[in-house]
Tab-separated table of C-alpha atoms in Angstrom:
chain	number	residue	atom	x	y	z
A	1	UNK	CA	15.274	144.533	19.437
A	2	UNK	CA	17.127	143.508	16.253
A	3	UNK	CA	19.328	145.271	13.700
A	4	UNK	CA	16.557	145.548	11.169
A	5	UNK	CA	13.903	146.782	13.587
A	6	UNK	CA	13.337	150.241	14.875
A	7	UNK	CA	14.551	149.137	18.284
A	8	UNK	CA	13.006	149.803	21.680
A	9	UNK	CA	10.785	152.764	22.457
A	10	UNK	CA	12.436	155.996	22.924
A	11	UNK	CA	9.871	157.407	25.417
A	12	UNK	CA	12.508	158.005	27.999
A	13	UNK	CA	10.488	156.185	30.730
A	14	UNK	CA	12.689	154.464	33.301
A	15	UNK	CA	12.272	151.452	35.421
A	16	UNK	CA	14.013	150.165	38.480
A	17	UNK	CA	12.752	146.698	38.248
A	18	UNK	CA	13.144	143.755	35.643
A	19	UNK	CA	10.078	142.988	33.835
A	20	UNK	CA	8.991	139.495	32.583
A	21	UNK	CA	11.541	137.816	30.413
A	22	UNK	CA	13.997	140.563	30.884
A	23	UNK	CA	17.697	140.717	32.076
A	24	UNK	CA	19.815	143.707	33.038
A	25	UNK	CA	23.185	144.328	31.292
A	26	UNK	CA	25.788	146.733	32.017
A	27	UNK	CA	26.257	149.419	29.456
A	28	UNK	CA	28.943	151.870	28.686
A	29	UNK	CA	27.765	154.527	26.283
A	30	UNK	CA	28.949	158.032	25.871
A	31	UNK	CA	25.992	159.325	27.845
A	32	UNK	CA	25.998	156.543	30.525
A	33	UNK	CA	28.601	158.291	32.607
A	34	UNK	CA	26.479	161.420	32.843
A	35	UNK	CA	23.337	159.379	33.767
A	36	UNK	CA	25.189	157.608	36.445
A	37	UNK	CA	26.296	160.894	38.031
A	38	UNK	CA	22.815	162.260	37.852
A	39	UNK	CA	21.438	159.106	39.526
A	40	UNK	CA	24.074	159.705	42.331
A	41	UNK	CA	22.912	163.238	42.862
A	42	UNK	CA	19.221	162.160	42.725
A	43	UNK	CA	20.027	159.522	45.432
A	44	UNK	CA	21.516	162.193	47.793
A	45	UNK	CA	18.380	164.333	47.523
A	46	UNK	CA	15.979	161.329	47.739
A	47	UNK	CA	17.804	160.458	51.085
A	48	UNK	CA	17.802	163.992	52.427
A	49	UNK	CA	14.119	164.517	51.481
A	50	UNK	CA	13.184	161.058	53.162
A	51	UNK	CA	14.976	161.928	56.364
A	52	UNK	CA	13.289	165.232	56.516
A	53	UNK	CA	9.852	163.748	55.987
A	54	UNK	CA	10.575	161.357	58.940
A	55	UNK	CA	11.807	164.334	60.993
A	56	UNK	CA	8.663	166.304	60.384
A	57	UNK	CA	6.395	163.333	61.225
A	58	UNK	CA	7.994	163.255	64.701
A	59	UNK	CA	6.982	165.271	67.721
A	60	UNK	CA	9.793	167.707	67.211
A	61	UNK	CA	8.191	170.437	69.335
A	62	UNK	CA	7.946	168.234	72.461
A	63	UNK	CA	10.722	165.595	72.279
A	64	UNK	CA	13.732	167.314	73.779
A	65	UNK	CA	15.622	164.265	74.737
A	66	UNK	CA	19.266	164.554	74.547
A	67	UNK	CA	20.675	162.772	71.420
A	68	UNK	CA	17.074	162.049	70.202
A	69	UNK	CA	16.850	160.098	67.005
A	70	UNK	CA	14.925	163.081	65.611
A	71	UNK	CA	18.074	165.248	65.787
A	72	UNK	CA	19.961	162.568	63.823
A	73	UNK	CA	17.395	162.825	61.013
A	74	UNK	CA	17.854	166.417	60.132
A	75	UNK	CA	21.670	166.272	60.756
A	76	UNK	CA	21.854	163.439	58.236
A	77	UNK	CA	19.721	165.438	55.808
A	78	UNK	CA	21.989	168.414	56.020
A	79	UNK	CA	25.188	166.359	55.497
A	80	UNK	CA	23.769	164.422	52.508
A	81	UNK	CA	22.337	167.605	50.907
A	82	UNK	CA	25.645	169.378	51.273
A	83	UNK	CA	27.697	166.611	49.642
A	84	UNK	CA	25.646	166.958	46.475
A	85	UNK	CA	27.331	170.349	46.037
A	86	UNK	CA	30.875	169.284	47.054
A	87	UNK	CA	33.737	168.632	44.666
A	88	UNK	CA	34.346	164.925	44.017
A	89	UNK	CA	34.810	162.287	41.240
A	90	UNK	CA	31.557	163.090	39.515
A	91	UNK	CA	32.250	164.719	36.290
A	92	UNK	CA	28.613	165.748	35.235
A	93	UNK	CA	27.301	169.000	36.532
A	94	UNK	CA	25.238	168.734	39.558
A	95	UNK	CA	22.138	170.685	40.552
A	96	UNK	CA	22.128	174.390	39.798
A	97	UNK	CA	21.462	177.063	42.303
A	98	UNK	CA	21.353	179.768	39.700
A	99	UNK	CA	17.578	179.578	39.252
A	100	UNK	CA	16.798	179.626	42.976
A	101	UNK	CA	14.735	182.497	44.331
A	102	UNK	CA	16.671	184.804	46.658
A	103	UNK	CA	14.844	183.150	49.630
A	104	UNK	CA	15.750	179.693	48.572
A	105	UNK	CA	19.343	180.720	47.830
A	106	UNK	CA	19.582	182.220	51.368
A	107	UNK	CA	18.238	178.884	52.703
A	108	UNK	CA	20.745	176.813	50.533
A	109	UNK	CA	23.621	178.943	51.782
A	110	UNK	CA	22.382	178.408	55.408
A	111	UNK	CA	22.313	174.609	55.050
A	112	UNK	CA	25.718	174.559	53.468
A	113	UNK	CA	27.018	176.658	56.423
A	114	UNK	CA	25.419	174.361	58.786
A	115	UNK	CA	27.303	171.401	57.408
A	116	UNK	CA	30.623	173.271	56.890
A	117	UNK	CA	30.794	175.338	60.083
A	118	UNK	CA	28.707	173.410	62.468
A	119	UNK	CA	28.504	169.701	61.762
A	120	UNK	CA	32.024	169.443	60.440
A	121	UNK	CA	33.749	171.540	62.940
A	122	UNK	CA	34.130	171.536	66.694
A	123	UNK	CA	34.558	175.254	66.944
A	124	UNK	CA	31.669	177.143	65.427
A	125	UNK	CA	29.045	179.867	65.788
A	126	UNK	CA	26.166	177.412	66.372
A	127	UNK	CA	27.309	175.959	69.765
A	128	UNK	CA	28.778	177.457	72.942
A	129	UNK	CA	30.230	176.064	76.147
A	130	UNK	CA	30.655	177.923	79.376
A	131	UNK	CA	32.661	176.775	82.370
A	132	UNK	CA	30.531	177.627	85.555
A	133	UNK	CA	30.968	177.603	89.281
A	134	UNK	CA	27.956	176.568	91.471
A	135	UNK	CA	27.884	178.986	94.447
A	136	UNK	CA	25.799	178.546	97.572
A	137	UNK	CA	23.867	181.937	97.668
A	138	UNK	CA	21.273	181.818	100.367
A	139	UNK	CA	20.709	184.081	103.553
A	140	UNK	CA	20.236	180.730	105.386
A	141	UNK	CA	23.492	179.122	104.390
A	142	UNK	CA	27.130	180.154	104.534
A	143	UNK	CA	28.796	181.020	101.222
A	144	UNK	CA	30.430	178.064	99.591
A	145	UNK	CA	31.592	176.608	96.344
A	146	UNK	CA	29.289	173.850	95.435
A	147	UNK	CA	31.222	172.649	92.493
A	148	UNK	CA	32.378	173.228	88.848
A	149	UNK	CA	30.422	172.283	85.809
A	150	UNK	CA	29.875	173.145	82.159
A	151	UNK	CA	26.845	174.391	80.395
A	152	UNK	CA	26.631	173.639	76.621
A	153	UNK	CA	24.203	175.569	74.393
A	154	UNK	CA	23.624	174.355	70.834
A	155	UNK	CA	21.358	174.254	67.836
A	156	UNK	CA	19.790	170.966	68.668
A	157	UNK	CA	16.454	171.158	66.692
A	158	UNK	CA	15.466	172.518	63.219
A	159	UNK	CA	12.332	174.428	63.384
A	160	UNK	CA	9.285	172.935	61.547
A	161	UNK	CA	8.814	175.809	59.076
A	162	UNK	CA	12.558	175.821	58.303
A	163	UNK	CA	12.457	172.042	57.799
A	164	UNK	CA	9.489	172.233	55.460
A	165	UNK	CA	11.252	174.979	53.340
A	166	UNK	CA	14.426	172.714	53.295
A	167	UNK	CA	12.235	169.672	52.084
A	168	UNK	CA	10.776	171.759	49.413
A	169	UNK	CA	14.311	172.883	48.337
A	170	UNK	CA	15.339	169.268	48.072
A	171	UNK	CA	12.288	168.373	46.019
A	172	UNK	CA	13.106	171.185	43.703
A	173	UNK	CA	16.512	170.078	43.041
A	174	UNK	CA	15.244	166.445	42.639
A	175	UNK	CA	12.719	167.574	40.072
A	176	UNK	CA	15.443	169.316	37.873
A	177	UNK	CA	17.685	166.367	38.000
A	178	UNK	CA	14.992	163.948	37.002
A	179	UNK	CA	14.149	166.041	33.970
A	180	UNK	CA	17.735	165.877	32.950
A	181	UNK	CA	17.785	162.102	33.510
A	182	UNK	CA	14.690	161.556	31.346
A	183	UNK	CA	16.545	163.292	28.406
A	184	UNK	CA	19.590	161.081	28.925
A	185	UNK	CA	17.419	157.938	28.910
A	186	UNK	CA	16.230	158.693	25.438
A	187	UNK	CA	19.733	159.575	24.262
A	188	UNK	CA	21.280	156.404	25.740
A	189	UNK	CA	18.568	154.260	24.052
A	190	UNK	CA	19.605	155.783	20.716
A	191	UNK	CA	23.169	155.054	21.438
A	192	UNK	CA	22.432	151.442	22.128
A	193	UNK	CA	20.405	151.130	19.069
A	194	UNK	CA	23.226	152.505	16.956
A	195	UNK	CA	25.520	149.659	18.323
A	196	UNK	CA	23.319	146.918	16.927
A	197	UNK	CA	21.367	144.146	18.602
A	198	UNK	CA	24.138	141.585	18.508
A	199	UNK	CA	26.507	143.813	20.420
A	200	UNK	CA	23.874	144.824	22.973
A	201	UNK	CA	22.860	141.297	23.757
A	202	UNK	CA	26.466	140.349	24.247
A	203	UNK	CA	27.058	142.726	27.008
A	204	UNK	CA	27.580	141.367	30.447
A	205	UNK	CA	24.781	140.943	32.999
A	206	UNK	CA	24.508	143.288	35.858
A	207	UNK	CA	25.651	141.865	39.226
A	208	UNK	CA	25.417	143.668	42.541
A	209	UNK	CA	28.906	144.815	43.654
A	210	UNK	CA	30.257	143.854	47.152
A	211	UNK	CA	30.767	146.784	49.317
A	212	UNK	CA	34.024	146.583	51.380
A	213	UNK	CA	33.478	148.353	54.697
A	214	UNK	CA	37.287	148.530	55.124
A	215	UNK	CA	37.579	150.549	51.995
A	216	UNK	CA	36.684	153.964	53.649
A	217	UNK	CA	39.287	155.832	51.830
A	218	UNK	CA	38.328	154.481	48.334
A	219	UNK	CA	36.843	156.900	45.934
A	220	UNK	CA	33.124	156.579	45.123
A	221	UNK	CA	32.734	154.869	41.718
């Protein structure tokens, strides 16, 4: 790339890995903020879809173990899917639900309710606890109180058919976001070319940030 040349290809193809003789530099163009937000949304749906695929590959009809890792997979998928639609520091419009079919919109609303009314709240319509007394009730034994206990009933497993539809919904959102990202790749390339080779090559190298586990209240950047 030089100031007199046409510059890099504007095909819009993206790469996550450095090629031979390449280095990554941090850029701040008018469109880079939007691309960063879209990448964040894409990451959410990639994670949700990945967890759902692992869930579907498990023996979900047979494994009913309490606190099974399988249950953690669909639970995590619901939480991460829902956060893509929550209000936050991302300024770019996220995935749209306007183009969803009525069935997909109903599923979307159900998943959001699962997160908001079940996973995020202790009192909800998806689980119920009864306090019970165990009574001795036999013609061969005297009546007696055996003890006190609780019986908890909850949504503990997502049905395979529902999970497959949920996965398809994640993939549909992801496809739409990737198309928008491709357009931004081309736009950002044009913005970089306009700044000139000298300015671009003077940009700082990318370095991986250090994640501070203590900063749980910090805003996502």
